[in-house]
PDB file of C-alpha atoms in Angstrom:
ATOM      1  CA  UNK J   1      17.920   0.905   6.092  1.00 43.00           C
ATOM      2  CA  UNK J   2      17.911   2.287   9.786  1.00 45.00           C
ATOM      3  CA  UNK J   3      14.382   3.463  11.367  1.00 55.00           C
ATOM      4  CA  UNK J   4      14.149   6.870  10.636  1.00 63.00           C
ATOM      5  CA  UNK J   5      11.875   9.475  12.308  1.00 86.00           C
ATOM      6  CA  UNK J   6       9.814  11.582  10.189  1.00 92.00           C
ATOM      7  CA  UNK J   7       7.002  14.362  10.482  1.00 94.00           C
ATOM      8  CA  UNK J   8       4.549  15.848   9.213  1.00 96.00           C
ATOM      9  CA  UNK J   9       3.955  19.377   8.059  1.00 97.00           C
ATOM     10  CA  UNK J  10       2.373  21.698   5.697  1.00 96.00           C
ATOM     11  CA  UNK J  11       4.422  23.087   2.487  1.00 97.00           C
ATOM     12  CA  UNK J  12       5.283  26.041   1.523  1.00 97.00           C
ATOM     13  CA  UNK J  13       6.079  28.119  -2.032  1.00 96.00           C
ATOM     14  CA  UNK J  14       9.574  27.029  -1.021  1.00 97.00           C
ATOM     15  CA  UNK J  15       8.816  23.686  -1.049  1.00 98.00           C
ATOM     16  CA  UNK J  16       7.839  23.292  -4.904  1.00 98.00           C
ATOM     17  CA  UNK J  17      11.445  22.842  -6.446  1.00 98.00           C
ATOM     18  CA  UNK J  18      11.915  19.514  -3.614  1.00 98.00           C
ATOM     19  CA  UNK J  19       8.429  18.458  -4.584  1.00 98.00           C
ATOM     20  CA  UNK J  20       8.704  18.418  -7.953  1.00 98.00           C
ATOM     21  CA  UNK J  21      12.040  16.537  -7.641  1.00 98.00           C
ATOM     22  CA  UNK J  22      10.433  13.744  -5.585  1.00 98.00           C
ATOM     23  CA  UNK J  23       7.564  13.723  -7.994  1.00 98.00           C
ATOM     24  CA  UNK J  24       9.618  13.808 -11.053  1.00 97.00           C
ATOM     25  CA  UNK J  25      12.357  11.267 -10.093  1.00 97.00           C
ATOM     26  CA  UNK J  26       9.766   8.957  -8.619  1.00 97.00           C
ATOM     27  CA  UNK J  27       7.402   8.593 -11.418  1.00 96.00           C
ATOM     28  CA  UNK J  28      10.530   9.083 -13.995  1.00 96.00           C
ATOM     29  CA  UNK J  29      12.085   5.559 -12.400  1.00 96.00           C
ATOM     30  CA  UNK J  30       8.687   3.566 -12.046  1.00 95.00           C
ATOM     31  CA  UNK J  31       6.778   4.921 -15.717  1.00 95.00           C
ATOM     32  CA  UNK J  32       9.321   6.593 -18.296  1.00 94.00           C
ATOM     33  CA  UNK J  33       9.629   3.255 -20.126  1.00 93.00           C
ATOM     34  CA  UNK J  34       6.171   3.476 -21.130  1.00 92.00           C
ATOM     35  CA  UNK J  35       6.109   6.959 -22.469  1.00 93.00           C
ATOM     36  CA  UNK J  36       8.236   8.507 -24.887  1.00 93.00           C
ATOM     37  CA  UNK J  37      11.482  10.508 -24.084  1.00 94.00           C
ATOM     38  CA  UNK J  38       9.675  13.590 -25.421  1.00 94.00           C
ATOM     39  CA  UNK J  39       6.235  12.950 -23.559  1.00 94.00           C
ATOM     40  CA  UNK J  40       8.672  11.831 -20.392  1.00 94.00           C
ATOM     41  CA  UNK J  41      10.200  15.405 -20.826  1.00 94.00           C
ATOM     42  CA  UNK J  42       6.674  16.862 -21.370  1.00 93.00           C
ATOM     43  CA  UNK J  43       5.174  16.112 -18.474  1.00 93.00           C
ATOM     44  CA  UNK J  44       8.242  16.428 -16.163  1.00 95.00           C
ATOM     45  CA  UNK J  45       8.862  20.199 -17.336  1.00 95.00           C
ATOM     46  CA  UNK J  46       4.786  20.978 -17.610  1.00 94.00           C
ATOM     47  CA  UNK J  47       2.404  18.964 -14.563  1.00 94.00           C
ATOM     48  CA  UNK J  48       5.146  17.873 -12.375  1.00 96.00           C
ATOM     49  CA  UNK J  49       7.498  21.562 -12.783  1.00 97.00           C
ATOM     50  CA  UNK J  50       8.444  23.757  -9.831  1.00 98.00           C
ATOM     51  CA  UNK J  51       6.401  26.781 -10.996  1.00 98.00           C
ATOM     52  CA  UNK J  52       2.946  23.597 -11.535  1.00 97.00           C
ATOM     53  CA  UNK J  53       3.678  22.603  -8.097  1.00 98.00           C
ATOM     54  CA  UNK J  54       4.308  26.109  -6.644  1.00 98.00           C
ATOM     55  CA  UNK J  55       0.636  27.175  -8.356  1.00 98.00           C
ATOM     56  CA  UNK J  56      -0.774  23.641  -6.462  1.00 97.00           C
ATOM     57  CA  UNK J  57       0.198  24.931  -3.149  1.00 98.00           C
ATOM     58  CA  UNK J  58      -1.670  28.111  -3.294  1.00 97.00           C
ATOM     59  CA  UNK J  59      -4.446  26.945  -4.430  1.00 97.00           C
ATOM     60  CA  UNK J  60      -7.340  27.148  -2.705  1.00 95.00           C
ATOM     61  CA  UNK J  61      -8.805  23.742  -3.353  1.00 94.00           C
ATOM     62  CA  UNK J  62      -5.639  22.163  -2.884  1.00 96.00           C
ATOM     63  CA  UNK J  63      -4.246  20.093   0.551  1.00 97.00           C
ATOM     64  CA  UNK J  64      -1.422  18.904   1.143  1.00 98.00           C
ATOM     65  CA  UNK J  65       0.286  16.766   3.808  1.00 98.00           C
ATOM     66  CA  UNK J  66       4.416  16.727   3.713  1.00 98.00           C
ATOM     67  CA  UNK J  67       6.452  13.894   5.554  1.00 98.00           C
ATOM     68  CA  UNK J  68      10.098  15.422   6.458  1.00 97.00           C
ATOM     69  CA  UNK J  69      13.358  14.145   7.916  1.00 95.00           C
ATOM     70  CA  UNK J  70      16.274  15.448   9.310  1.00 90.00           C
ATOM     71  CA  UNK J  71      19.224  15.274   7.781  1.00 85.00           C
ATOM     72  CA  UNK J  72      22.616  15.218   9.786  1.00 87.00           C
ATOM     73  CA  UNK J  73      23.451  18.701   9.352  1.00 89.00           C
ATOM     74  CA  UNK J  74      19.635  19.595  10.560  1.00 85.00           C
ATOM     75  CA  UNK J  75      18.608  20.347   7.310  1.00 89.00           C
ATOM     76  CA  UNK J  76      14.444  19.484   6.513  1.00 91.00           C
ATOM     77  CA  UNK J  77      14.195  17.060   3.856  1.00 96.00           C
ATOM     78  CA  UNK J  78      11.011  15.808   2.026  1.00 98.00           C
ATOM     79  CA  UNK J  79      10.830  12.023   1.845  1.00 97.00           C
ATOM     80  CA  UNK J  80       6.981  11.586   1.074  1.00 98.00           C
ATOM     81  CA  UNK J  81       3.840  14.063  -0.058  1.00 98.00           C
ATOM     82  CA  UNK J  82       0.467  13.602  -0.207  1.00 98.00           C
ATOM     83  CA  UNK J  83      -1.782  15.653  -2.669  1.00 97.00           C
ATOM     84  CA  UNK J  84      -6.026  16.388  -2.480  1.00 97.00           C
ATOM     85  CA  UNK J  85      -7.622  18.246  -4.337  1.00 94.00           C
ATOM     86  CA  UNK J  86     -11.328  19.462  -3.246  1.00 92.00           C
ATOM     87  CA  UNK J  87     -14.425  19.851  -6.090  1.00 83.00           C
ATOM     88  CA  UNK J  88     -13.277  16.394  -8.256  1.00 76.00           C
ATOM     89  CA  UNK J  89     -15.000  13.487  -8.953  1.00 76.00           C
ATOM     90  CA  UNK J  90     -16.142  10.531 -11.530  1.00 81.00           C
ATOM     91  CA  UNK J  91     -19.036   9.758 -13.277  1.00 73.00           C
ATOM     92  CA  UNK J  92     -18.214   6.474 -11.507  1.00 74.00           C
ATOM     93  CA  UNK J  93     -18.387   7.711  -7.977  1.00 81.00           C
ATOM     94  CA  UNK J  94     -22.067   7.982  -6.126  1.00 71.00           C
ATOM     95  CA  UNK J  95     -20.565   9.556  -2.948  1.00 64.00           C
ATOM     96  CA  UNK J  96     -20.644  13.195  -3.194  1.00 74.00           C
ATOM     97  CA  UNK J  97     -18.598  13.877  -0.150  1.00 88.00           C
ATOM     98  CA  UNK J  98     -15.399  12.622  -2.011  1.00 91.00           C
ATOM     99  CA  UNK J  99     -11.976  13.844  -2.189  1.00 94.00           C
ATOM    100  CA  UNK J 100      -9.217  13.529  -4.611  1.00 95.00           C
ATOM    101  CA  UNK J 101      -6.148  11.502  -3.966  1.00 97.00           C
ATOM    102  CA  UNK J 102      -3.942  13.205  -6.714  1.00 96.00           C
ATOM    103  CA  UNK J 103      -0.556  12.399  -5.605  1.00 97.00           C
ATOM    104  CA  UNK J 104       1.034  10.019  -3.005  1.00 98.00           C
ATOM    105  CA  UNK J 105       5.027   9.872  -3.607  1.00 98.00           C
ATOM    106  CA  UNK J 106       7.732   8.330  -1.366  1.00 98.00           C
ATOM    107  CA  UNK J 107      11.628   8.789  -1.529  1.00 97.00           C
ATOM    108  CA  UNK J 108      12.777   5.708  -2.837  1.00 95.00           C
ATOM    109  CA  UNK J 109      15.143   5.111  -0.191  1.00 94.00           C
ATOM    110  CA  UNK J 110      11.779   4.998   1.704  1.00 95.00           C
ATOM    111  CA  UNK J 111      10.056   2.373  -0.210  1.00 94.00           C
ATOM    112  CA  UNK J 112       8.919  -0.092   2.082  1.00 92.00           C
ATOM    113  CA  UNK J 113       9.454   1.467   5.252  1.00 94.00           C
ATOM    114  CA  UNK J 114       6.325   2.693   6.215  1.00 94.00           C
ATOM    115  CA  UNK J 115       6.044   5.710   5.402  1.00 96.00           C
ATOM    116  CA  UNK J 116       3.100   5.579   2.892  1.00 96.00           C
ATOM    117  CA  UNK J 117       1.311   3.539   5.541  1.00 96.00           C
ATOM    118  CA  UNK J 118       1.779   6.358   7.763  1.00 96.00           C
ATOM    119  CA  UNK J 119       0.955   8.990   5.121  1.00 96.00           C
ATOM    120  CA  UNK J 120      -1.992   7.601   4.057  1.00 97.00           C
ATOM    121  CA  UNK J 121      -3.347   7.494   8.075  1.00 97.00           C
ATOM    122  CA  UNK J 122      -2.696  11.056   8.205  1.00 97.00           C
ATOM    123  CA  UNK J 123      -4.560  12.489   4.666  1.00 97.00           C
ATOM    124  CA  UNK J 124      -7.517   9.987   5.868  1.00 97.00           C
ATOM    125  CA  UNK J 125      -7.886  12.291   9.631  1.00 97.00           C
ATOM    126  CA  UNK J 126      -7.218  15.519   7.389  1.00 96.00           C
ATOM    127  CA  UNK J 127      -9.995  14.330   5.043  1.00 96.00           C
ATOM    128  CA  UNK J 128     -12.370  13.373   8.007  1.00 97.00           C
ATOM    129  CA  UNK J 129     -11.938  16.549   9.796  1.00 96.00           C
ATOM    130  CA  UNK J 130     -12.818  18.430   6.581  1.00 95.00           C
ATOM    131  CA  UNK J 131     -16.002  16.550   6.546  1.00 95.00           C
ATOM    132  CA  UNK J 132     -14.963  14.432   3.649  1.00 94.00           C
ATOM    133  CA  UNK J 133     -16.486  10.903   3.677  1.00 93.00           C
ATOM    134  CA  UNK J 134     -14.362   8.891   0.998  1.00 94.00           C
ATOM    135  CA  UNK J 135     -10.720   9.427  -0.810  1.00 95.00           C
ATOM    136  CA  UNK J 136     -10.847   8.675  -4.770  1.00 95.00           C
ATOM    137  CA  UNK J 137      -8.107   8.535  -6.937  1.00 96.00           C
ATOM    138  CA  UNK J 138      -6.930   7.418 -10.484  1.00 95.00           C
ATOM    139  CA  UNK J 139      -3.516   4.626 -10.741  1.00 96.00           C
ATOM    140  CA  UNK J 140      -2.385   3.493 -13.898  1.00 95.00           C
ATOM    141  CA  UNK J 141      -3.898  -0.076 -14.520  1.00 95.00           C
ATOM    142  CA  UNK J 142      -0.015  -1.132 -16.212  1.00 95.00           C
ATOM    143  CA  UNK J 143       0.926   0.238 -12.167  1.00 96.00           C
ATOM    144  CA  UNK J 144       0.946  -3.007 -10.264  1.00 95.00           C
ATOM    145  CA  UNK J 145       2.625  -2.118  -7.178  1.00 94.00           C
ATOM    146  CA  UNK J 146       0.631   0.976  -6.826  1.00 95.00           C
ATOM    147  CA  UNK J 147      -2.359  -0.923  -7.583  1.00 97.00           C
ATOM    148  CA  UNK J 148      -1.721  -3.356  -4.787  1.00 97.00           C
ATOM    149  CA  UNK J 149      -0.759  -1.015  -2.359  1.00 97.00           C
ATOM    150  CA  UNK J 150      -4.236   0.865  -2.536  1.00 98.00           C
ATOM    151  CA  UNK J 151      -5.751  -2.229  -2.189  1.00 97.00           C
ATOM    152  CA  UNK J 152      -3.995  -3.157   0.883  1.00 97.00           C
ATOM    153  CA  UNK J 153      -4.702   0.191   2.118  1.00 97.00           C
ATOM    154  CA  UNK J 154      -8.520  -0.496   1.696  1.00 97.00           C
ATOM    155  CA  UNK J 155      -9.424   1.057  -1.673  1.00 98.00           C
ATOM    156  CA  UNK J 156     -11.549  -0.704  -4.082  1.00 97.00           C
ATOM    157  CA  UNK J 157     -11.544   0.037  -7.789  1.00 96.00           C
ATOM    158  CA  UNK J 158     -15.072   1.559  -9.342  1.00 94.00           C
ATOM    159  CA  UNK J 159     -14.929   2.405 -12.969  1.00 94.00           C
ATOM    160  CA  UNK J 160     -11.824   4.130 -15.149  1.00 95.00           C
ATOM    161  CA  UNK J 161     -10.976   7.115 -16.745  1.00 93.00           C
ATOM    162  CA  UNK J 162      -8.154   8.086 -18.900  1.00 92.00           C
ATOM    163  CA  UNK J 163      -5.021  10.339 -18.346  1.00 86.00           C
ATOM    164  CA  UNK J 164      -2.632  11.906 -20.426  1.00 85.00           C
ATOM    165  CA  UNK J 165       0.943  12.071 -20.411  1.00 87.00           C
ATOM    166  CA  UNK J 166       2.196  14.038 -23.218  1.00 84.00           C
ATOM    167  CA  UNK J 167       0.303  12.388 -25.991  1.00 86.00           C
ATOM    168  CA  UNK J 168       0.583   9.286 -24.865  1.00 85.00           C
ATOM    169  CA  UNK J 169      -3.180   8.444 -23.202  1.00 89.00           C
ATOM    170  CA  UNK J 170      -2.779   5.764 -20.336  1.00 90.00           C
ATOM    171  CA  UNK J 171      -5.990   4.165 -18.513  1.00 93.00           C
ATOM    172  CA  UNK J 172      -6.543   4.570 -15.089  1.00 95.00           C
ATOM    173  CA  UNK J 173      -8.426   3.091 -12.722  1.00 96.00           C
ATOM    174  CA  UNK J 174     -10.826   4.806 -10.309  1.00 95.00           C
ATOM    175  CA  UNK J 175     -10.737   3.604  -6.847  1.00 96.00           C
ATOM    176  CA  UNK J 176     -12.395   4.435  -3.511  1.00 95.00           C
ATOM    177  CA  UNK J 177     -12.106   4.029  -0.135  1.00 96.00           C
ATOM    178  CA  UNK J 178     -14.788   5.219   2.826  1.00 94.00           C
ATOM    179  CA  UNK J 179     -13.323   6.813   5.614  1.00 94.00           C
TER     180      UNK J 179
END
């Protein structure tokens, strides 16, 4: 793949349907083997629909941090998102000037460029300039390429909790990082 050039921006309503595409084909192709086809379609058409993600970006207690590209014919495309959400936290956590890391998803034609690198640079200074003092988020403990990529980015795990995906419940593990 050829270096591409991408920035950063804030989304709008208009933005949901592309978001929950990204979010939706991502997880679909890394975690739809572990869930059933009904759960699968569950949690695509409930959590991760246009009119979920469309409510998440007006939401008050929501941030959000969009990584764009252009596309040949100059049109905007979203490669990568980044999703906080303010007033959430763990039994597990003792910092209380946490925020949650709810969703990080790449374009998979942008795995291993970068990009989350980058991403995850930028929601850090957004966090810090809110006042925030650590990110916290939940990954799947079956996700091991997840997994590792928090750790490289400086996260260490600190207790679990459990999520649900249709009715299937999956354990995740809670990790930190100090910013």
């Amino acid at each position: 793949m050829s270096a591409q050039t991408y920035t950063f921006r804030q989304p709008q309503s208009s933005d949901a349907p592309a978001l929950s595409h990204l979010y939706g084909s991502v997880w679909a192709h890394f975690f739809a083997y572990s869930v059933s086809p009904s759960d699968l379609e569950d949690y695509l058409s409930g959590p991760l629909s246009p009119s979920s993600i469309e409510r998440d970006i007006a939401d008050p207690t929501a941030r959000f941090l969009l990584a764009t590209t252009q596309t040949p014919d100059g049109k905007d495309t979203i490669i990568g998102a980044v999703q906080l959400a303010t007033g959430m936290s763990e039994p597990c956590l003792a910092e209380s000037s946490t925020i949650h890391l709810r969703r990080l998803y790449i374009d998979m034609a942008h795995h291993g460029s970068g990009l989350a690198g980058d991403l995850m640079a930028r929601t850090e200074e957004m966090a810090r300039k809110e006042g925030y003092r650590s990110l916290w988020l939940g990954v799947w403990e079956d996700n091991k390429r997840g997994r590792r990529f928090y750790e490289k980015m400086g996260f260490v795990e600190r207790g679990q909790k459990y999520f649900m995906v249709g009715e299937s419940r999956r354990r995740d593990l809670v990790l930190e990082k100090t910013i």
